[in-house]
Coordinates of C-alpha atoms in Angstrom, one line a residue:
Chain V
M1 CA -1.6 -11.4 -23.9
Y2 CA -5.1 -10.3 -23.0
R3 CA -5.4 -13.3 -20.7
V4 CA -2.2 -12.6 -19.0
I5 CA -3.3 -9.2 -18.1
I6 CA -6.7 -10.3 -17.1
L7 CA -5.4 -13.0 -14.8
L8 CA -2.9 -10.4 -13.4
L9 CA -5.8 -8.0 -12.6
F10 CA -7.8 -10.8 -10.9
T11 CA -4.8 -11.6 -8.8
N12 CA -4.5 -7.8 -8.0
L13 CA -8.2 -7.8 -7.0
F14 CA -7.8 -10.6 -4.5
F15 CA -4.6 -9.0 -3.4
M16 CA -6.0 -5.5 -2.9
L17 CA -9.0 -6.7 -1.1
H18 CA -6.8 -8.6 1.5
S19 CA -4.2 -6.1 1.8
T20 CA -6.6 -3.2 2.4
G21 CA -8.9 -5.4 4.6
D22 CA -11.9 -4.5 2.5
I23 CA -12.5 -8.1 2.0
S24 CA -14.5 -8.1 5.2
K25 CA -16.9 -5.9 3.4
Y26 CA -17.7 -8.5 1.0
I27 CA -17.6 -11.9 2.7
N28 CA -17.6 -13.4 6.2
M29 CA -14.1 -13.6 7.2
K30 CA -14.6 -17.1 8.4
Y31 CA -14.4 -18.0 4.7
S32 CA -11.4 -15.8 3.9
F33 CA -8.9 -18.6 3.4
L34 CA -10.7 -19.5 0.2
S35 CA -10.3 -16.1 -1.3
Y36 CA -6.9 -15.6 0.4
S37 CA -5.6 -18.8 -1.3
M38 CA -6.8 -17.4 -4.6
I39 CA -4.1 -14.7 -4.6
Y40 CA -1.5 -17.3 -4.9
V41 CA -3.4 -19.6 -7.2
L42 CA -4.3 -16.8 -9.7
F43 CA -0.8 -15.4 -9.6
F44 CA 0.5 -19.0 -10.4
L45 CA -1.9 -19.0 -13.4
T46 CA -0.8 -15.7 -14.5
I47 CA 2.8 -16.9 -14.7
A48 CA 1.9 -20.1 -16.4
E49 CA -0.3 -18.1 -19.1
G50 CA 2.8 -15.5 -19.4
I51 CA 5.0 -18.4 -20.2
R52 CA 2.6 -19.9 -22.7
W53 CA 2.2 -16.6 -24.3
Y54 CA 5.7 -16.0 -24.6
L55 CA 6.6 -19.3 -26.0
S56 CA 3.7 -19.4 -28.4
D57 CA 4.8 -15.9 -29.6
K58 CA 8.3 -17.3 -30.2
K59 CA 6.6 -20.2 -32.1
K60 CA 4.8 -18.2 -34.5
G61 CA 5.7 -19.0 -38.1
E62 CA 6.5 -22.5 -36.9
V63 CA 4.0 -25.3 -37.2
H64 CA 1.9 -24.9 -34.1
N65 CA 1.8 -28.3 -32.6
D66 CA 0.9 -28.1 -29.0
C67 CA -2.6 -29.0 -28.1
N68 CA -3.8 -26.3 -25.9
C69 CA -6.5 -24.6 -27.9
H70 CA -9.1 -27.4 -28.7
T71 CA -11.5 -26.8 -25.7
E72 CA -11.4 -23.0 -26.1
C73 CA -14.1 -20.9 -27.7
E74 CA -14.2 -20.2 -31.4
H75 CA -12.0 -17.3 -31.4
E76 CA -9.3 -19.3 -29.9
H77 CA -9.8 -21.9 -32.3
D78 CA -9.4 -19.2 -34.9
E79 CA -6.2 -18.2 -33.6
H80 CA -5.2 -21.6 -33.7
E81 CA -6.1 -22.0 -37.3
H82 CA -4.4 -18.8 -37.8
N83 CA -1.2 -20.1 -36.5
H84 CA -1.4 -23.2 -38.5
Q85 CA -1.6 -21.1 -41.6
H86 CA 1.5 -19.1 -40.8
G87 CA -0.4 -16.0 -39.9
K88 CA -2.0 -15.5 -43.3
K89 CA -5.6 -15.8 -42.6
K90 CA -7.2 -12.9 -41.1
I91 CA -9.5 -13.1 -38.1
S92 CA -13.0 -12.1 -39.3
K93 CA -14.5 -8.9 -37.8
G94 CA -17.5 -10.6 -35.9
K95 CA -15.2 -13.0 -34.2
K96 CA -13.0 -10.1 -33.1
I97 CA -15.8 -8.3 -31.5
R98 CA -17.0 -11.4 -29.7
K99 CA -13.6 -12.0 -28.4
F100 CA -13.3 -8.4 -27.2
L101 CA -16.8 -8.5 -25.7
S102 CA -16.1 -11.8 -23.7
Y103 CA -12.7 -10.4 -22.4
T104 CA -14.5 -7.2 -21.4
F105 CA -17.0 -9.0 -19.5
V106 CA -14.3 -11.2 -17.6
V107 CA -12.3 -8.2 -16.7
L108 CA -15.2 -6.2 -15.5
P109 CA -15.2 -7.3 -11.7
A110 CA -11.4 -7.2 -11.6
L111 CA -11.6 -3.4 -12.5
S112 CA -14.8 -2.5 -10.7
G113 CA -13.7 -4.2 -7.6
V114 CA -10.7 -2.2 -7.3
L115 CA -11.6 1.1 -8.8
L116 CA -15.0 1.6 -7.4
P117 CA -15.5 2.3 -3.7
V118 CA -17.0 -0.4 -1.5
A119 CA -20.8 0.5 -0.9
T120 CA -22.3 -0.1 2.4
L121 CA -25.6 -1.9 2.5
D122 CA -28.1 0.6 3.9
S123 CA -31.7 1.1 4.2
K124 CA -32.1 1.5 0.5
L125 CA -31.5 -2.2 0.4
V126 CA -33.4 -3.2 3.2
D127 CA -36.8 -3.2 1.4
A128 CA -35.2 -4.9 -1.7
K129 CA -33.2 -7.6 0.3
G130 CA -34.3 -8.9 3.4
F131 CA -36.8 -7.0 5.6
Q132 CA -39.8 -8.9 4.8
F133 CA -42.5 -9.1 7.1
P134 CA -43.8 -12.6 7.6
S135 CA -47.0 -13.0 9.3
L136 CA -46.7 -15.1 12.3
E137 CA -49.2 -17.9 11.8
D138 CA -47.6 -19.8 14.8
S139 CA -47.6 -16.7 17.1
N140 CA -48.6 -18.9 20.1
D141 CA -45.1 -20.4 19.8
Q142 CA -43.2 -18.1 21.9
Y143 CA -39.9 -19.2 20.4
G144 CA -41.3 -18.8 16.9
M145 CA -40.0 -15.3 16.2
H146 CA -39.7 -13.9 12.8
Q147 CA -36.1 -14.1 11.4
V148 CA -35.8 -10.6 10.2
L149 CA -35.1 -8.5 13.3
N150 CA -34.2 -11.5 15.4
P151 CA -31.2 -13.5 14.4
D152 CA -33.1 -16.6 15.6
M153 CA -30.2 -19.3 16.0
S154 CA -32.8 -22.0 16.6
Q155 CA -32.7 -22.5 12.9
F156 CA -29.1 -23.6 13.4
M157 CA -29.4 -26.2 15.9
G158 CA -32.0 -28.5 17.5
K159 CA -34.9 -26.9 19.7
D160 CA -33.5 -28.2 23.0
D161 CA -29.9 -27.5 22.1
F162 CA -31.0 -24.0 21.1
L163 CA -33.0 -23.4 24.3
N164 CA -29.9 -24.7 26.4
L165 CA -27.7 -22.4 24.5
V166 CA -30.0 -19.3 24.8
T167 CA -30.5 -20.1 28.4
K168 CA -26.8 -20.3 28.8
E169 CA -26.1 -17.2 26.7
A170 CA -28.9 -15.4 28.6
K171 CA -26.9 -16.1 31.7
S172 CA -24.0 -13.9 30.7
Y173 CA -26.4 -11.2 30.4
R174 CA -28.5 -11.7 33.4
G175 CA -27.8 -9.7 36.4
K176 CA -26.2 -7.0 34.3
S177 CA -28.4 -4.0 34.7
H178 CA -26.7 -2.3 31.9
I179 CA -26.3 -4.5 28.7
K180 CA -23.9 -3.3 25.8
L181 CA -24.3 -5.0 22.6
T182 CA -20.9 -4.9 20.8
D183 CA -19.9 -5.9 17.2
E184 CA -19.0 -9.3 18.5
D185 CA -22.1 -10.2 20.6
Y186 CA -24.7 -8.3 18.5
L187 CA -26.5 -11.2 17.0
K188 CA -26.1 -13.3 20.2
G189 CA -27.3 -10.5 22.3
L190 CA -30.4 -9.8 20.1
E191 CA -31.1 -13.4 20.2
V192 CA -31.4 -13.5 23.9
M193 CA -33.5 -10.2 24.0
Y194 CA -35.9 -11.5 21.5
N195 CA -36.2 -15.1 23.3
F196 CA -36.4 -13.7 26.8
S197 CA -37.7 -10.2 26.2
G198 CA -39.9 -10.7 29.4
D199 CA -36.9 -11.6 31.6
F200 CA -35.0 -8.3 30.4
T201 CA -37.8 -5.9 30.5
G202 CA -36.6 -2.9 32.4
N203 CA -33.0 -3.5 31.6
T204 CA -30.8 -0.8 30.1
I205 CA -29.5 -1.8 26.8
T206 CA -27.0 0.1 24.6
M207 CA -26.8 -0.8 20.9
K208 CA -25.6 0.7 17.7
G209 CA -27.3 0.5 14.2
F210 CA -28.6 2.6 11.3
S211 CA -32.0 4.1 11.3
Y212 CA -34.7 2.6 9.2
N213 CA -38.3 3.9 8.9
G214 CA -40.1 0.6 8.5
P215 CA -43.7 0.4 7.6
E216 CA -46.6 1.2 10.2
L217 CA -44.4 2.8 12.7
T218 CA -45.8 5.6 14.9
G219 CA -44.2 8.9 14.7
N220 CA -41.8 8.2 17.6
Q221 CA -40.6 4.9 16.5
L222 CA -38.0 3.7 14.4
F223 CA -35.8 0.6 13.6
L224 CA -32.2 0.4 14.5
L225 CA -30.7 -2.2 12.2
R226 CA -27.4 -3.7 11.1
F227 CA -26.7 -6.2 8.3
G228 CA -25.5 -9.7 9.3
I229 CA -23.5 -11.7 6.9
I230 CA -23.5 -15.6 6.4
H231 CA -21.2 -16.1 3.4
C232 CA -21.1 -13.0 1.5
I233 CA -23.2 -9.9 1.4
A234 CA -25.4 -11.6 -1.4
D235 CA -26.9 -13.7 1.4
S236 CA -27.2 -11.0 4.1
G237 CA -30.1 -9.9 6.0
A238 CA -31.0 -6.9 8.2
F239 CA -31.2 -7.4 12.2
G240 CA -31.9 -5.1 15.0
M241 CA -34.7 -3.6 17.2
M242 CA -37.3 -1.2 17.2
I243 CA -36.6 1.8 19.2
Q244 CA -39.2 4.5 20.6
F245 CA -38.6 7.9 21.6
P246 CA -40.4 9.9 24.1
N247 CA -41.5 12.4 21.5
N248 CA -42.1 12.4 17.8
I249 CA -38.8 12.5 15.7
H250 CA -38.1 12.9 12.1
I251 CA -34.8 10.9 11.6
P252 CA -34.1 10.0 7.9
N253 CA -32.9 6.6 7.0
D254 CA -29.3 5.4 7.3
Q255 CA -28.2 7.7 10.2
W256 CA -26.0 5.8 12.6
Y257 CA -26.8 6.1 16.2
Q258 CA -25.8 4.6 19.5
V259 CA -28.9 4.4 21.6
T260 CA -29.4 3.7 25.2
G261 CA -32.8 2.7 26.6
T262 CA -35.0 0.6 28.6
L263 CA -36.3 -2.6 27.1
D264 CA -40.1 -3.3 26.9
T265 CA -42.4 -4.9 24.4
A266 CA -44.8 -3.6 21.9
Y267 CA -47.4 -4.9 19.5
Y268 CA -46.2 -4.5 16.0
P269 CA -49.0 -5.0 13.5
P270 CA -47.1 -6.3 10.6
F271 CA -45.8 -9.1 12.6
K272 CA -49.1 -9.5 14.4
T273 CA -47.2 -10.0 17.6
R274 CA -45.4 -8.3 20.4
I275 CA -41.8 -7.4 19.8
P276 CA -39.0 -6.1 22.0
V277 CA -38.8 -2.2 21.8
L278 CA -36.1 0.0 23.3
K279 CA -37.5 3.0 25.0
V280 CA -34.8 5.6 24.4
T281 CA -33.3 7.4 27.3
S282 CA -30.3 8.8 25.5
Y283 CA -28.8 8.7 22.1
K284 CA -26.1 10.1 20.1
T285 CA -25.2 10.2 16.3
I286 CA -22.1 8.3 15.6
S287 CA -20.1 7.9 12.5
K288 CA -20.5 4.8 10.5
P289 CA -18.4 2.0 12.0
T290 CA -15.3 1.0 10.1
D291 CA -16.8 -2.5 9.7
P292 CA -20.6 -1.7 9.6
Y293 CA -21.5 -5.5 9.3
V294 CA -22.0 -8.1 12.0
Y295 CA -21.1 -11.9 11.3
R296 CA -22.3 -15.3 12.1
N297 CA -19.2 -16.5 13.6
S298 CA -20.2 -20.0 14.8
F299 CA -23.2 -22.3 15.3
N300 CA -22.4 -23.0 18.9
Chain O
M1 CA -25.1 6.4 -8.0
D2 CA -25.5 4.8 -4.6
R3 CA -27.6 2.0 -6.2
I4 CA -24.9 1.4 -8.7
L5 CA -22.2 1.1 -6.0
Q6 CA -24.4 -1.2 -4.0
L7 CA -25.0 -3.4 -7.1
N8 CA -21.2 -3.5 -7.7
T9 CA -20.5 -4.3 -4.2
I10 CA -23.0 -7.3 -4.2
F11 CA -21.7 -8.2 -7.7
I12 CA -18.1 -8.3 -6.5
S13 CA -19.0 -10.4 -3.5
I14 CA -20.8 -13.0 -5.5
V15 CA -17.7 -13.1 -7.9
I16 CA -15.2 -13.5 -5.0
E17 CA -17.3 -16.1 -3.4
A18 CA -17.5 -18.1 -6.8
V19 CA -14.0 -17.7 -8.2
P20 CA -12.4 -20.3 -5.9
F21 CA -15.1 -22.8 -6.8
I22 CA -14.8 -22.0 -10.6
V23 CA -11.1 -22.5 -10.4
V24 CA -11.5 -25.8 -8.7
G25 CA -14.1 -26.7 -11.3
A26 CA -11.8 -25.8 -14.1
L27 CA -9.1 -27.7 -12.4
V28 CA -11.2 -30.9 -12.0
S29 CA -12.4 -30.6 -15.6
A30 CA -8.8 -30.3 -16.8
L31 CA -7.7 -33.4 -14.7
I32 CA -10.5 -35.4 -16.5
E33 CA -9.2 -34.0 -19.9
V34 CA -5.7 -35.1 -19.1
F35 CA -6.1 -38.2 -17.2
V36 CA -9.4 -39.7 -18.0
T37 CA -9.9 -41.6 -21.2
H38 CA -12.9 -42.6 -23.1
D39 CA -12.1 -46.2 -21.9
T40 CA -12.1 -45.4 -18.1
I41 CA -15.6 -43.7 -18.4
V42 CA -16.9 -46.7 -20.4
R43 CA -15.4 -49.1 -17.9
I44 CA -16.7 -47.4 -14.8
L45 CA -20.4 -46.6 -15.9
P46 CA -22.7 -49.5 -16.2
K47 CA -23.9 -50.1 -19.8
N48 CA -27.5 -50.3 -18.9
R49 CA -28.9 -46.8 -19.1
F50 CA -31.0 -47.0 -15.9
L51 CA -28.1 -48.2 -13.9
S52 CA -25.8 -45.6 -15.6
V53 CA -28.1 -42.7 -14.6
I54 CA -28.4 -43.9 -11.1
T55 CA -24.8 -44.3 -10.7
A56 CA -24.2 -41.0 -12.2
S57 CA -26.8 -39.3 -9.9
L58 CA -25.0 -40.6 -6.8
I59 CA -21.3 -39.8 -7.9
G60 CA -21.8 -36.2 -6.6
V61 CA -21.4 -37.5 -3.1
L62 CA -17.8 -37.6 -3.8
F63 CA -17.5 -34.0 -5.3
P64 CA -17.2 -31.2 -2.8
G65 CA -18.5 -28.2 -4.9
C66 CA -21.2 -26.0 -5.7
E67 CA -23.3 -25.1 -8.8
C68 CA -20.8 -22.7 -10.1
G69 CA -18.1 -25.2 -10.9
I70 CA -20.3 -28.2 -12.1
V71 CA -21.2 -27.2 -15.7
P72 CA -17.5 -27.2 -17.1
I73 CA -17.0 -30.5 -15.4
T74 CA -20.1 -32.1 -17.0
A75 CA -19.2 -30.7 -20.5
K76 CA -15.8 -32.2 -20.2
A77 CA -17.1 -35.4 -19.1
V78 CA -19.6 -35.6 -22.1
E79 CA -16.7 -34.6 -24.4
K80 CA -14.8 -37.6 -23.1
G81 CA -17.7 -39.9 -24.0
M82 CA -19.8 -40.1 -20.9
P83 CA -23.4 -40.5 -22.1
L84 CA -25.1 -37.1 -22.0
Y85 CA -28.0 -38.5 -19.9
S86 CA -25.7 -39.7 -17.2
A87 CA -23.5 -36.4 -17.3
I88 CA -26.7 -34.4 -16.8
A89 CA -27.9 -36.6 -13.9
F90 CA -24.5 -36.0 -12.2
M91 CA -24.7 -32.2 -13.1
L92 CA -28.1 -31.9 -11.2
T93 CA -27.4 -33.8 -8.0
G94 CA -23.7 -32.9 -7.7
P95 CA -24.1 -29.5 -6.1
I96 CA -26.8 -30.9 -3.7
I97 CA -25.6 -34.1 -2.4
N98 CA -22.1 -33.4 -1.6
P99 CA -21.1 -33.6 2.0
I100 CA -20.5 -29.9 2.5
V101 CA -23.9 -28.7 1.2
L102 CA -25.8 -31.5 3.0
F103 CA -24.2 -30.6 6.2
A104 CA -25.0 -26.9 5.5
T105 CA -28.6 -27.8 5.0
Y106 CA -28.6 -30.0 8.1
I107 CA -27.3 -27.1 10.3
A108 CA -29.4 -24.5 8.6
F109 CA -32.8 -26.1 9.5
G110 CA -31.8 -26.8 13.2
N111 CA -30.2 -30.0 12.7
S112 CA -33.2 -31.4 10.9
W113 CA -32.9 -34.4 9.0
T114 CA -36.3 -33.9 7.5
M115 CA -35.2 -30.9 5.3
M116 CA -31.9 -32.5 4.3
L117 CA -33.4 -35.8 3.3
S118 CA -36.2 -34.2 1.4
R119 CA -33.7 -32.0 -0.4
A120 CA -31.4 -34.7 -1.3
G121 CA -34.3 -37.2 -2.1
L122 CA -36.1 -34.8 -4.4
A123 CA -32.8 -33.8 -6.2
I124 CA -32.0 -37.5 -6.8
G125 CA -35.5 -38.4 -7.9
V126 CA -35.7 -35.4 -10.3
S127 CA -32.2 -36.2 -11.8
I128 CA -32.8 -39.9 -12.2
L129 CA -36.2 -39.1 -14.1
I130 CA -34.6 -36.6 -16.1
G131 CA -31.7 -38.7 -16.9
I132 CA -34.0 -41.5 -18.0
I133 CA -36.1 -39.2 -20.1
L134 CA -33.1 -37.7 -21.8
S135 CA -31.7 -41.2 -22.7
F136 CA -34.8 -41.9 -24.8
V137 CA -35.4 -38.4 -26.3
I138 CA -31.8 -37.3 -27.1
K139 CA -29.8 -39.2 -29.6
D140 CA -27.2 -36.8 -31.0
N141 CA -24.6 -34.6 -29.7
Q142 CA -25.7 -31.7 -27.6
L143 CA -22.6 -29.9 -27.0
K144 CA -22.0 -26.6 -28.6
V145 CA -20.2 -27.1 -31.9
N146 CA -17.3 -24.9 -31.1
R147 CA -16.6 -26.9 -27.9
E148 CA -16.3 -30.0 -29.4
Y149 CA -12.8 -30.5 -30.7
H150 CA -12.2 -34.0 -30.1
A151 CA -10.0 -35.5 -27.4
H152 CA -6.3 -35.1 -28.1
D153 CA -4.8 -38.2 -26.7
H154 CA -2.8 -37.2 -23.7
S155 CA -1.7 -40.6 -22.8
H156 CA 1.7 -40.4 -24.6
Q157 CA 2.7 -37.4 -22.7
N158 CA 5.2 -37.7 -19.9
T159 CA 4.4 -36.3 -16.4
K160 CA 5.8 -32.8 -17.0
Q161 CA 3.8 -32.5 -20.2
K162 CA 0.7 -33.7 -18.5
F163 CA 1.2 -31.2 -15.7
I164 CA 1.5 -28.4 -18.2
S165 CA -1.5 -29.5 -20.1
V166 CA -3.6 -29.7 -16.8
I167 CA -2.6 -26.1 -16.2
N168 CA -3.4 -24.8 -19.7
H169 CA -6.7 -26.6 -19.7
T170 CA -7.4 -25.1 -16.2
I171 CA -6.8 -21.6 -17.6
N172 CA -8.9 -22.3 -20.6
E173 CA -11.8 -23.3 -18.6
F174 CA -11.4 -20.5 -16.4
F175 CA -12.0 -18.1 -19.3
N176 CA -14.6 -20.2 -20.8
V177 CA -16.8 -20.2 -17.7
G178 CA -15.5 -16.8 -16.3
K179 CA -17.6 -14.7 -18.7
F180 CA -20.8 -16.4 -17.8
L181 CA -20.0 -16.2 -14.2
V182 CA -19.6 -12.6 -14.5
M183 CA -22.7 -12.0 -16.7
G184 CA -24.9 -14.0 -14.2
S185 CA -23.5 -12.4 -11.1
L186 CA -24.2 -8.9 -12.7
I187 CA -27.9 -10.0 -13.3
A188 CA -28.4 -11.6 -10.1
S189 CA -27.0 -8.7 -8.1
A190 CA -29.4 -6.2 -10.1
M191 CA -32.0 -8.3 -9.3
Q192 CA -31.1 -8.0 -5.5
V193 CA -30.8 -4.4 -5.7
Y194 CA -33.8 -3.5 -7.8
V195 CA -36.5 -6.3 -7.2
P196 CA -37.9 -6.1 -3.7
T197 CA -38.4 -9.7 -2.4
K198 CA -41.2 -8.4 -0.5
I199 CA -43.4 -8.1 -3.8
L200 CA -42.5 -11.8 -4.5
V201 CA -43.2 -12.9 -0.9
T202 CA -46.5 -11.4 -0.6
L203 CA -47.6 -13.5 -3.5
G204 CA -46.8 -16.8 -2.0
H205 CA -50.3 -17.7 -0.5
T206 CA -51.5 -20.9 -2.0
K207 CA -49.3 -24.0 -2.1
L208 CA -49.0 -23.8 -5.9
T209 CA -48.0 -20.2 -6.0
A210 CA -45.7 -20.6 -3.0
A211 CA -43.7 -23.3 -4.8
L212 CA -43.5 -21.3 -8.1
I213 CA -42.3 -18.1 -6.2
M214 CA -39.8 -19.8 -4.2
M215 CA -38.5 -21.4 -7.3
A216 CA -38.4 -18.0 -9.1
L217 CA -36.6 -16.5 -6.1
A218 CA -34.0 -19.3 -6.0
F219 CA -33.3 -18.5 -9.7
L220 CA -33.2 -14.8 -9.3
L221 CA -31.1 -14.7 -6.1
S222 CA -28.5 -17.2 -7.4
I223 CA -27.0 -17.9 -4.1
C224 CA -24.2 -20.5 -3.9
T225 CA -25.7 -23.9 -2.7
E226 CA -23.4 -23.7 0.2
A227 CA -25.2 -20.8 1.5
D228 CA -28.6 -21.1 0.2
A229 CA -29.9 -23.1 2.9
F230 CA -29.4 -20.4 5.4
V231 CA -31.3 -18.0 3.4
A232 CA -34.1 -20.4 2.7
S233 CA -34.5 -21.1 6.4
S234 CA -35.4 -17.4 6.9
F235 CA -38.5 -17.9 4.8
R236 CA -39.6 -20.6 7.0
N237 CA -42.3 -18.8 8.8
S238 CA -43.9 -17.3 5.5
F239 CA -43.6 -20.4 3.2
S240 CA -44.5 -24.0 3.5
Q241 CA -41.8 -26.6 3.8
S242 CA -42.6 -28.0 0.3
S243 CA -42.0 -24.7 -1.2
I244 CA -38.8 -24.2 0.7
V245 CA -37.7 -27.7 -0.6
A246 CA -38.5 -26.5 -4.2
F247 CA -36.2 -23.5 -3.5
L248 CA -33.4 -25.6 -2.3
V249 CA -33.5 -28.1 -5.1
F250 CA -34.4 -25.7 -7.9
G251 CA -31.9 -23.1 -7.2
A252 CA -29.1 -25.6 -7.0
M253 CA -30.0 -26.9 -10.5
V254 CA -30.8 -23.7 -12.3
D255 CA -29.8 -20.2 -11.4
I256 CA -28.9 -17.2 -13.5
K257 CA -25.2 -17.8 -13.7
N258 CA -25.2 -21.6 -14.1
L259 CA -28.0 -21.2 -16.8
L260 CA -25.6 -18.9 -18.7
M261 CA -22.9 -21.4 -18.2
M262 CA -25.2 -24.2 -19.8
F263 CA -25.9 -22.0 -22.7
G264 CA -22.1 -21.7 -23.1
A265 CA -21.6 -25.4 -23.2
F266 CA -24.6 -27.1 -24.6
K267 CA -26.9 -26.3 -27.6
P268 CA -29.6 -23.8 -26.8
K269 CA -32.6 -26.1 -27.7
F270 CA -31.2 -28.7 -25.5
V271 CA -30.8 -26.2 -22.4
I272 CA -34.4 -25.1 -22.7
L273 CA -35.6 -28.7 -22.8
L274 CA -33.6 -29.4 -19.7
V275 CA -34.7 -26.3 -17.8
S276 CA -38.4 -27.0 -18.6
L277 CA -38.0 -30.7 -17.5
I278 CA -36.2 -29.5 -14.2
T279 CA -38.9 -26.8 -13.5
S280 CA -41.8 -29.1 -14.0
L281 CA -40.5 -32.1 -12.2
V282 CA -39.3 -30.1 -9.3
F283 CA -42.5 -28.2 -9.1
V284 CA -44.7 -31.5 -9.3
G285 CA -42.2 -33.2 -6.9
S286 CA -42.3 -30.6 -4.3
L287 CA -46.2 -30.6 -4.3
L288 CA -46.1 -34.3 -3.7
L289 CA -43.9 -34.0 -0.6

């Protein structure tokens, strides 16, 4: 019976995540068909297990002759034995505890996924997860930017294809005196800015993100970041840009801002290279977006 | 509290990502249970241990899956009489040389054949060596005692009964593997939240330490093999190519969640032997690259 309940709770987990739309806070929606199909598959298994439980309950007292139990763990086997002996043998206490523990473990995500609120990855995780500072040994390679702030898609395609693509992408931004990075083109736009920072120097750019006080920043500098997701948030990383205010500021981490500024470059010691910096002309605090993450949509 | 919620969120995301693959793994293992007989396995695999290991190492090309679903399939194949050394060879390469993972690796490193071929090559090399070593070292059964209830014969069943058996076995396997997946994901997400990768990364200066650290990272992060190439490629500027290959191969063979699943299926001594062999061979192999 426990198994029926657990399967039902799992079905419920996938169903709830999809019906509330919270699923996008866990995985890249590009792969959502996998988890969506799980609603049906798990529901089907719930029914199947329910029928089996119902039938086996009816069979109690009879000789138990179907062969469902032999691959299961010990406790299941015990149950099997137990049935063979017409319910006379008692299950030992240790086995009972083991059975209880293993079911508790399995049911954990089905409960915590529904009961606990979804947390948003924020600056507390930037240090632990993905904001490392690789030193740029090959900094003479102008396209060899670090992958932390810059969603360098050259990893995802050949260098020539990449150059063609970025050049093409850059065209859609060129000539615009004011570039606004939206949720959809956040990663693409950043990629262009990082690869052609020279060409866009002086342009006005508007972007959103949360504040992160990275290492070795001066008093008026800050990082504005967003988490980008490949498959699920276990493989996400933080992407964004350094922003620079005219005067010293004291902004704590994880404040969401929409910042407009002029693009320039600045030397950033931990990267041992110049990186794009947005010189802030105006900014406002915003509430955290409903979908705080940005996604890798495609590789072309 | 925030940290706990973030841990839970990463935990749930790993579980959600893995459940479809676990279910497929459980289904394949149930299909083997019901439709594959000992005779089939004996007929398909060559008698010669070397050929048998080599064949098994290459079967994985046909199985689209990742490391989450592979352990129950392997255990079931052993139960059905596949030689342990061949089954392990299959388990080690399966999550790496299948088309989906190879394609992801190819894409992640900028349409580079080098990384894809080094990854597949090292994996196949390591698995063949381990298979051959095991074939000489291990003589007796290494399945956990409580798993090993020998093969009910399903061949007398009609189609409907077979269908019911497949579903029942799928559910059994789901629960068998599920608890290890959950434990593993919980530990892996705690690692992601509490252990700064930065600390590990700053240690990776020499070729030797770099390879070891990337292997440790692969183990701790426990990322699905279908996504790990993308994460690995983000380390390209700070780590040598050989250590990244070590990350890609080791992580697909051993990580927190599938280590627990292995402990669930095989005797502890055997798992320790296997993991030591994998660790040393991947380490040495990546240095030779």
